[in-house]
PDB file of C-alpha atoms in Angstrom:
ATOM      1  CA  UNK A 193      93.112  38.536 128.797  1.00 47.00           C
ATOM      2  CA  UNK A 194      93.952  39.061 132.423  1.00 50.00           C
ATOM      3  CA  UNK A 195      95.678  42.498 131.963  1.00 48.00           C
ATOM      4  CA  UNK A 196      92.576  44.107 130.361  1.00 47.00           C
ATOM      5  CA  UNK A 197      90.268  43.472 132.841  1.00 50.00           C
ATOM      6  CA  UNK A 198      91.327  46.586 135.137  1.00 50.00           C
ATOM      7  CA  UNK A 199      91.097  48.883 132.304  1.00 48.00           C
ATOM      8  CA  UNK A 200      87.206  47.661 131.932  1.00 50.00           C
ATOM      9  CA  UNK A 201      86.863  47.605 135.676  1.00 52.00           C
ATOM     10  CA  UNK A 202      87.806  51.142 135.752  1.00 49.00           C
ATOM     11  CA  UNK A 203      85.832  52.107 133.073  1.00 50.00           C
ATOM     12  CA  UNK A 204      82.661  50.582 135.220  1.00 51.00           C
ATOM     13  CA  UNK A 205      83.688  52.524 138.544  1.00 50.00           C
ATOM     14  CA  UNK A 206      83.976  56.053 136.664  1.00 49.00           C
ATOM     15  CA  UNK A 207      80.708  55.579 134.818  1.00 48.00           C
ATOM     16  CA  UNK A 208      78.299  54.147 138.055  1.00 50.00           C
ATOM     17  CA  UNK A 209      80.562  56.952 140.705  1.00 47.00           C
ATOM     18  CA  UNK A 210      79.229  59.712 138.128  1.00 46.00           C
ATOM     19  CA  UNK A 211      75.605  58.229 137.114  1.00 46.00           C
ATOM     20  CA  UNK A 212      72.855  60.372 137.124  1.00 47.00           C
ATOM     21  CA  UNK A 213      69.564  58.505 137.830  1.00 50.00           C
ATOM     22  CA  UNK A 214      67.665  58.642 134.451  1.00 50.00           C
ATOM     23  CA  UNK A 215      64.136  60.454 134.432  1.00 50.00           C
ATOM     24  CA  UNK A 216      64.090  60.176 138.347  1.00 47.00           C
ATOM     25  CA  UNK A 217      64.540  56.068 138.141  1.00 50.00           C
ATOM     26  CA  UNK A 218      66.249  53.682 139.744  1.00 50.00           C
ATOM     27  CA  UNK A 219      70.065  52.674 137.638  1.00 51.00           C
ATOM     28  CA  UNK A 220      69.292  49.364 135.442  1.00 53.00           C
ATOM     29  CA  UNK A 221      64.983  50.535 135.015  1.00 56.00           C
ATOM     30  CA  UNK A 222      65.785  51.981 132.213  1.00 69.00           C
ATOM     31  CA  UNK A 223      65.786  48.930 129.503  1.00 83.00           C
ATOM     32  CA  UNK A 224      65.873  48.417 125.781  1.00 91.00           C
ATOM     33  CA  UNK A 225      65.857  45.773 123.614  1.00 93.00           C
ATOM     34  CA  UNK A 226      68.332  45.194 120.716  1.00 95.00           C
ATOM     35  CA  UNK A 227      67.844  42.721 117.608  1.00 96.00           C
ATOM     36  CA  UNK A 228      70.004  42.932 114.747  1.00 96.00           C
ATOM     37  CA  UNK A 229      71.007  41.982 111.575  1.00 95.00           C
ATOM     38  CA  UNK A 230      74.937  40.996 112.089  1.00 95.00           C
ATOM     39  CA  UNK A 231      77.355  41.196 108.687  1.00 91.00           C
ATOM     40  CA  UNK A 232      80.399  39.739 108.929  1.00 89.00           C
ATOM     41  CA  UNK A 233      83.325  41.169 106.560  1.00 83.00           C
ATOM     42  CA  UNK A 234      80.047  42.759 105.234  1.00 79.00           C
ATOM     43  CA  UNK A 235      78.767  39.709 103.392  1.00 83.00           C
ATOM     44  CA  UNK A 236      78.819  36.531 105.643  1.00 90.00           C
ATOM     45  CA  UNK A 237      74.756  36.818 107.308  1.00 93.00           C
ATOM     46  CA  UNK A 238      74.230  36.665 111.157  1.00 95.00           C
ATOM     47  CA  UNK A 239      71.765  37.958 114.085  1.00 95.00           C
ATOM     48  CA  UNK A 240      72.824  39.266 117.271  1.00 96.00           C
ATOM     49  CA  UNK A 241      70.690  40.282 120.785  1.00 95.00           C
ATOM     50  CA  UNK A 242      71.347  42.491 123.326  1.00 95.00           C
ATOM     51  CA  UNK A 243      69.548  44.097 126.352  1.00 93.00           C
ATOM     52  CA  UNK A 244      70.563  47.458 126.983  1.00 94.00           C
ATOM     53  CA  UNK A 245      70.506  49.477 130.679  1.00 92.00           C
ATOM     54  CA  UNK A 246      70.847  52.749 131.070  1.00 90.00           C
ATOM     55  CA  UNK A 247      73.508  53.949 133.406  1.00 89.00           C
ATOM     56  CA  UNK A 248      73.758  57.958 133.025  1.00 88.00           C
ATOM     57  CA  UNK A 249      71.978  60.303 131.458  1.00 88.00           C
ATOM     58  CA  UNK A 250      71.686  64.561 131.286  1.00 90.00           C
ATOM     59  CA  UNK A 251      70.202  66.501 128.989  1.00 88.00           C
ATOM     60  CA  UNK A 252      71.542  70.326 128.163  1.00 86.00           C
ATOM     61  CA  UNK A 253      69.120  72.378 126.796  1.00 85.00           C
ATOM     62  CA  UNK A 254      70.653  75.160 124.689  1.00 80.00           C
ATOM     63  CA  UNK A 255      69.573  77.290 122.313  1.00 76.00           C
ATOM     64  CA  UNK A 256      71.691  79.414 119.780  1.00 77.00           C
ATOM     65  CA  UNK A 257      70.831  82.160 117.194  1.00 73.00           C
ATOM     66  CA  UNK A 258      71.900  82.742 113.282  1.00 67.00           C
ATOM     67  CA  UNK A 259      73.153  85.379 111.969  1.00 69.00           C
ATOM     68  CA  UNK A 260      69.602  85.874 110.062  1.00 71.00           C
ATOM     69  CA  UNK A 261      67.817  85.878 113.603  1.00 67.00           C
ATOM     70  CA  UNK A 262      66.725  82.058 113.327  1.00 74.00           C
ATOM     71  CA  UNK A 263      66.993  80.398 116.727  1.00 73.00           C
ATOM     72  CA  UNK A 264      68.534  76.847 116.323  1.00 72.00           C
ATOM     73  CA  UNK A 265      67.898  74.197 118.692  1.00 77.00           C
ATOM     74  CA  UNK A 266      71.217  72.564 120.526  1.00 80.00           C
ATOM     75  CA  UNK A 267      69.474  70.626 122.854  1.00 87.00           C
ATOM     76  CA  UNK A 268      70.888  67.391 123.623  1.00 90.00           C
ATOM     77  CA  UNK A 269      70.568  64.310 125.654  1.00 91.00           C
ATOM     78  CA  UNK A 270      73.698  62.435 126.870  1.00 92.00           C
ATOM     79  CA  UNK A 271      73.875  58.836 128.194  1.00 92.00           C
ATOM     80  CA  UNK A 272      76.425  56.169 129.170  1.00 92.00           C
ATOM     81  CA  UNK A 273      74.800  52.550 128.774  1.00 93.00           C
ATOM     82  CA  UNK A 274      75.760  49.015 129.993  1.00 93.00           C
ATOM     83  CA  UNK A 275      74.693  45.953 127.685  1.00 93.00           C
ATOM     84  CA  UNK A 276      75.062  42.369 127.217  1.00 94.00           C
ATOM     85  CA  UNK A 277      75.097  40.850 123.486  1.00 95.00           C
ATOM     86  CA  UNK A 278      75.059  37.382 122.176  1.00 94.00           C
ATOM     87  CA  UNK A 279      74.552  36.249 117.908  1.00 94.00           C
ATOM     88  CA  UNK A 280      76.352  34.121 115.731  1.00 93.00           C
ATOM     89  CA  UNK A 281      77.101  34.353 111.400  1.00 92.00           C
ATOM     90  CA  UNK A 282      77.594  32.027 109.609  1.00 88.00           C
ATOM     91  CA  UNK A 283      80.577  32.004 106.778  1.00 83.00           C
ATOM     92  CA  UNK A 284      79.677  29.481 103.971  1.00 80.00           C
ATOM     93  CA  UNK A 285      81.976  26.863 103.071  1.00 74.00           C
ATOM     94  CA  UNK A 286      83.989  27.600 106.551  1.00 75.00           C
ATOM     95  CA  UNK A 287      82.489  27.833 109.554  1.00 81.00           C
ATOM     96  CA  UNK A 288      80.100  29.173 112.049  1.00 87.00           C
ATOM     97  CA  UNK A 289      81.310  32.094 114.431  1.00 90.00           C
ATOM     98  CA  UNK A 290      79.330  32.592 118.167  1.00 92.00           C
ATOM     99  CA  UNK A 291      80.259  35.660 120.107  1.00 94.00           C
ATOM    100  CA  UNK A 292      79.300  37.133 123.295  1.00 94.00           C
ATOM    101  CA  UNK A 293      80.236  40.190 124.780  1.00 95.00           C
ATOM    102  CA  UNK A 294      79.533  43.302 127.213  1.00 94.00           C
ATOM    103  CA  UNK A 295      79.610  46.599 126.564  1.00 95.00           C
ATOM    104  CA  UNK A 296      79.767  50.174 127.799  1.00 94.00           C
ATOM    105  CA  UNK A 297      78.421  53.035 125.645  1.00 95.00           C
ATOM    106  CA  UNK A 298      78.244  56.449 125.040  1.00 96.00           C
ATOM    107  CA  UNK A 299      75.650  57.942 123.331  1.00 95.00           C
ATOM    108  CA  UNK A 300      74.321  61.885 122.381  1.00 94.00           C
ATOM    109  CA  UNK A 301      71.303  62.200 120.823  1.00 92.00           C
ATOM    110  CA  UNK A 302      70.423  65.615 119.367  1.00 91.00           C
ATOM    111  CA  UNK A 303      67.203  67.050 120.144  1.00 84.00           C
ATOM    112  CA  UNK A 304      66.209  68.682 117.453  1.00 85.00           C
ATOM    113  CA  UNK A 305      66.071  65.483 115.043  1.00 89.00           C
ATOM    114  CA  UNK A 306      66.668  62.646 117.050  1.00 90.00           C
ATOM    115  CA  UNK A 307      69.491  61.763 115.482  1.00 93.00           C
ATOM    116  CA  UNK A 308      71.654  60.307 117.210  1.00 94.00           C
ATOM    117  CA  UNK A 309      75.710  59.475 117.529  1.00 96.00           C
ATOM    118  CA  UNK A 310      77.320  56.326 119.987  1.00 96.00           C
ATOM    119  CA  UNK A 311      80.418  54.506 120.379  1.00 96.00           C
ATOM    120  CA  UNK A 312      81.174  51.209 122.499  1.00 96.00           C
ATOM    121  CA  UNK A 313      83.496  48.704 124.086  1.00 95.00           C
ATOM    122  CA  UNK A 314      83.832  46.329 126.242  1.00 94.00           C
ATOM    123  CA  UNK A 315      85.113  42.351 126.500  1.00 94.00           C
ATOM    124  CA  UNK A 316      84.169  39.795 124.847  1.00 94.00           C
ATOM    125  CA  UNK A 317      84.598  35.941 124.032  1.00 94.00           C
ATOM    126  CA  UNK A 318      84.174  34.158 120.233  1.00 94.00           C
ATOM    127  CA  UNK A 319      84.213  31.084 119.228  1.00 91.00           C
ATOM    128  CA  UNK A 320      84.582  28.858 115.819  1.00 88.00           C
ATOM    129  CA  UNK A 321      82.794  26.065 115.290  1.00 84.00           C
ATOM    130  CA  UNK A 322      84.095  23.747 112.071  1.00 77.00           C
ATOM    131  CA  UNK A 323      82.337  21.088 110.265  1.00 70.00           C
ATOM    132  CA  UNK A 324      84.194  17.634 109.247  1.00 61.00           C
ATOM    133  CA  UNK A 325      87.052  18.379 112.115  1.00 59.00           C
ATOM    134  CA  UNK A 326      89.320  15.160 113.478  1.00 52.00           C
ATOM    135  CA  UNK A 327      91.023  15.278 116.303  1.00 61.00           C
ATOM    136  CA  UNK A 328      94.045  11.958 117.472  1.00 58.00           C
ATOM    137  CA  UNK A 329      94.178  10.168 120.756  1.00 60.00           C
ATOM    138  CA  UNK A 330      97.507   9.527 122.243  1.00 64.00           C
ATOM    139  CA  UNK A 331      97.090   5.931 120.585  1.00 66.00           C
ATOM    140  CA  UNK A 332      97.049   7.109 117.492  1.00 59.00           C
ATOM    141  CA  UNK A 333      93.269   6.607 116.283  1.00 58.00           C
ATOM    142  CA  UNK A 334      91.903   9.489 114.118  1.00 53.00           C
ATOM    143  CA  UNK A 335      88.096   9.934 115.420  1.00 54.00           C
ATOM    144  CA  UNK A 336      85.481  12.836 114.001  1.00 56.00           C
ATOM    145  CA  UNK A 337      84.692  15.393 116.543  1.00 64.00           C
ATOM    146  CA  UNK A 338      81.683  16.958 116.900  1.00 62.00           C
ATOM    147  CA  UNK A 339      81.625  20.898 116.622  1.00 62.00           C
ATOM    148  CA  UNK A 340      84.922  21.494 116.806  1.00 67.00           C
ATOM    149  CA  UNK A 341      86.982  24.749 117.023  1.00 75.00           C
ATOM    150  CA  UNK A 342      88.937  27.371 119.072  1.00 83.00           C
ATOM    151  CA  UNK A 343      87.620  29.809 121.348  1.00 88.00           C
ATOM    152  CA  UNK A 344      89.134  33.581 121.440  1.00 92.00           C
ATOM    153  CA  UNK A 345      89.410  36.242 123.334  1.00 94.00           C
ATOM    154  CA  UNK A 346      87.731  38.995 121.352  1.00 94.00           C
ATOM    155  CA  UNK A 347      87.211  42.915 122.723  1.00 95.00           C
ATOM    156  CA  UNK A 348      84.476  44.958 120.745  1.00 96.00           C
ATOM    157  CA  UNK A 349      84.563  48.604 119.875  1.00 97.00           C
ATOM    158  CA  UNK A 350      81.457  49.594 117.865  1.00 97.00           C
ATOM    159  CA  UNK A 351      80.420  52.883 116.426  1.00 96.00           C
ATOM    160  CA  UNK A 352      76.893  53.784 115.416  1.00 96.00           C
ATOM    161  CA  UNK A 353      74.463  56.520 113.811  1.00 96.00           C
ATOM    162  CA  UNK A 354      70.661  56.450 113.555  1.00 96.00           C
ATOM    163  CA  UNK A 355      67.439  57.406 114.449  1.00 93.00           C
ATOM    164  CA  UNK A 356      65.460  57.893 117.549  1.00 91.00           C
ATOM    165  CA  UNK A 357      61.399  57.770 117.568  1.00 87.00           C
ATOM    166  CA  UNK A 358      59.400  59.134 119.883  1.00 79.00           C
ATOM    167  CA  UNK A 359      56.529  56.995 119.527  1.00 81.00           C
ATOM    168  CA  UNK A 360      55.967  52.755 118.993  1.00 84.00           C
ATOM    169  CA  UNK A 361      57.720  50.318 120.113  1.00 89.00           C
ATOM    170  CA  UNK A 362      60.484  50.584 118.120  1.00 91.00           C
ATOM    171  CA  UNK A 363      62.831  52.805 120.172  1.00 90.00           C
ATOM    172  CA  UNK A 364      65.470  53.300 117.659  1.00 93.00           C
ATOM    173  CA  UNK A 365      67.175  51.816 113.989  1.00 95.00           C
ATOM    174  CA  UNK A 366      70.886  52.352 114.178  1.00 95.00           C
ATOM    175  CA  UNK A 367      73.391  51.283 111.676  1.00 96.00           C
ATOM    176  CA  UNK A 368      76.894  50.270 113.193  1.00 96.00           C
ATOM    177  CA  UNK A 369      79.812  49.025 112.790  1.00 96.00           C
ATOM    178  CA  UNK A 370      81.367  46.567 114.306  1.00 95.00           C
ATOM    179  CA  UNK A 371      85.372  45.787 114.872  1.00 95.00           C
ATOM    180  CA  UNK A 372      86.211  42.596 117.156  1.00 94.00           C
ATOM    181  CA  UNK A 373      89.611  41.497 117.813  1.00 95.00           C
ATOM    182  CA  UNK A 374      90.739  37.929 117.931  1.00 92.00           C
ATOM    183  CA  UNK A 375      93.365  37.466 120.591  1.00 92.00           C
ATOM    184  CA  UNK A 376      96.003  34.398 120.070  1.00 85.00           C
ATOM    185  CA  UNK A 377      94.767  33.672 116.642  1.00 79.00           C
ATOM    186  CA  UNK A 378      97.602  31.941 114.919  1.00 77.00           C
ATOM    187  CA  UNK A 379     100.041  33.693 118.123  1.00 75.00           C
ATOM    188  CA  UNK A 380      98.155  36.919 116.797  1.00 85.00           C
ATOM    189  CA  UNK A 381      95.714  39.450 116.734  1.00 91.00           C
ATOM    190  CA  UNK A 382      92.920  39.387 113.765  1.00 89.00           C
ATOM    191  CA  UNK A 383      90.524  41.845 113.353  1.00 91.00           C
ATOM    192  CA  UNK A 384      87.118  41.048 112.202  1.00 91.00           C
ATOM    193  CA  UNK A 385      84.802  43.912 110.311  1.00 93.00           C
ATOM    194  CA  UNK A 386      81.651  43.604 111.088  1.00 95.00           C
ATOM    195  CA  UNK A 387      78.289  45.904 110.011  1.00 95.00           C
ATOM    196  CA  UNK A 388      75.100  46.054 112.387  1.00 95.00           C
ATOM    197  CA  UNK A 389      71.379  47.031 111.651  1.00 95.00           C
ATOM    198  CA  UNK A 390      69.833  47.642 114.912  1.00 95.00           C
ATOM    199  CA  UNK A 391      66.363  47.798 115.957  1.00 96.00           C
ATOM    200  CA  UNK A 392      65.617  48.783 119.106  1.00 94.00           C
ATOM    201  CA  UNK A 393      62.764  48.301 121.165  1.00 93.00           C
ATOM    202  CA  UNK A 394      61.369  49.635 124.462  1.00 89.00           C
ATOM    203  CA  UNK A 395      58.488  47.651 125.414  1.00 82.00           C
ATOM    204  CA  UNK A 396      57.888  48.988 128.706  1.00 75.00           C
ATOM    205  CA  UNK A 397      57.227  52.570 128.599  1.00 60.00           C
ATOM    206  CA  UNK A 398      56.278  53.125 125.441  1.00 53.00           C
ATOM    207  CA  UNK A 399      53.420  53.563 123.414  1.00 53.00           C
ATOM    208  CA  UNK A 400      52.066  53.707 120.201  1.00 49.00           C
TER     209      UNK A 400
END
C-alpha cells in the first residue's frame, strides 16, 4: 500500500498548484452531494455516499461552423474534483462487502446538452464481513466470532456518463462504472466490477 501513496500525493499537488477558483469561490465551497445505487458484479444490491468538492474548473467557450452555415456550440466546462465515498452490498449467501475510498476526478461537461463525460481514482480500503465464521485460541477451543473477515487494500478507478440539470436540486444522474482492486487477496490482486447510478444533489445554490 505504502508505494502508492506518492503517486496519489502527486496527483493532489498538480491538481491544487493548478486550481482555478470556481465561479470566483473559495477551493472546497463548491459542494455536491452523491447517493447511489451500488451493483456489485452487476447483480449483488448496495448504496454508496459521497460528498464531492470542487477543486478546478474553466470553461472554453468556442463556437464552430458547418459546412451548411449552422453554427455549433463547443462550449465546455472542465473540472478536477476531490471526494470522499463510503456504501456497502450485500452478496447473498456470502457475505457483506464495506468500502471506503477517496477520489480525484476529472470531469467535461459539454455545453450545449449538458452531457457530461468523467473518470476517477484514488485509494481506498474494503472490507468482508462473513456470517457463521470460527476462529481457534492457542488452546485449542473453537469459539464463533462475531463479524468476521479480512480487510483489503482496494484502489478505485471509475468512469461515468450522464446528465447535468440546470435547475432543482438534483444536480446531476450519472451512470458509472466502477472497478476496485483487492490487494493481497489470496497473495493476489482481484478485481471487482461494479455499476453506479448516481444522483447528485446541490442543496446549496440551487433552486427549483
Amino acid at each position: 500500500m505504502k508505494k502508492f501513496v506518492p503517486a496519489f500525493i502527486l496527483i493532489f499537488i498538480f491538481v491544487s498548484a493548478f486550481a482555478q477558483k470556481p465561479n470566483g469561490k473559495k477551493i472546497f465551497n463548491t459542494r455536491t452531494y452523491t447517493f447511489s445505487y451500488f451493483g456489485n458484479n452487476l447483480v449483488n444490491p448496495g448504496i454508496k455516499a459521497a460528498i464531492n468538492f470542487t477543486l478546478a474548473e474553466k470553461t472554453t467557450v468556442k463556437f464552430k461552423s458547418a459546412k451548411n452555415g449552422e453554427t455549433i456550440d463547443k462550449t465546455a466546462t472542465k473540472q478536477f474534483l476531490t471526494s470522499a465515498h463510503v456504501g456497502f452490498f450485500w452478496q447473498p449467501e456470502s457475505h457483506i462487502g464495506a468500502f471506503g475510498f477517496y477520489e480525484i476526478t476529472y470531469k467535461r461537461i459539454k455545453r450545449k446538452d449538458n452531457s457530461c463525460f468523467r473518470i476517477g481514482l484514488g485509494p481506498g480500503i474494503y472490507r468482508s464481513f462473513y456470517p457463521g465464521t470460527f476462529e481457534v485460541d492457542e488452546n485449542g477451543t473453537v469459539s464463533e466470532t462475531a463479524m468476521g473477515g479480512r480487510s483489503y487494500f482496494a484502489p478505485v478507478i471509475t468512469f461515468g456518463t450522464g446528465k447535468i440539470r440546470d435547475k432543482g436540486y438534483l444536480h446531476s444522474i450519472i451512470f458509472a462504472t466502477n472497478l476496485m482492486f483487492l490487494f493481497d487477496y489470496n497473495s493476489g490482486i482481484v478485481p471487482l466490477l461494479n455499476l453506479e447510478i448516481d444522483f447528485c444533489f446541490d442543496f446549496k445554490k440551487r433552486k427549483k
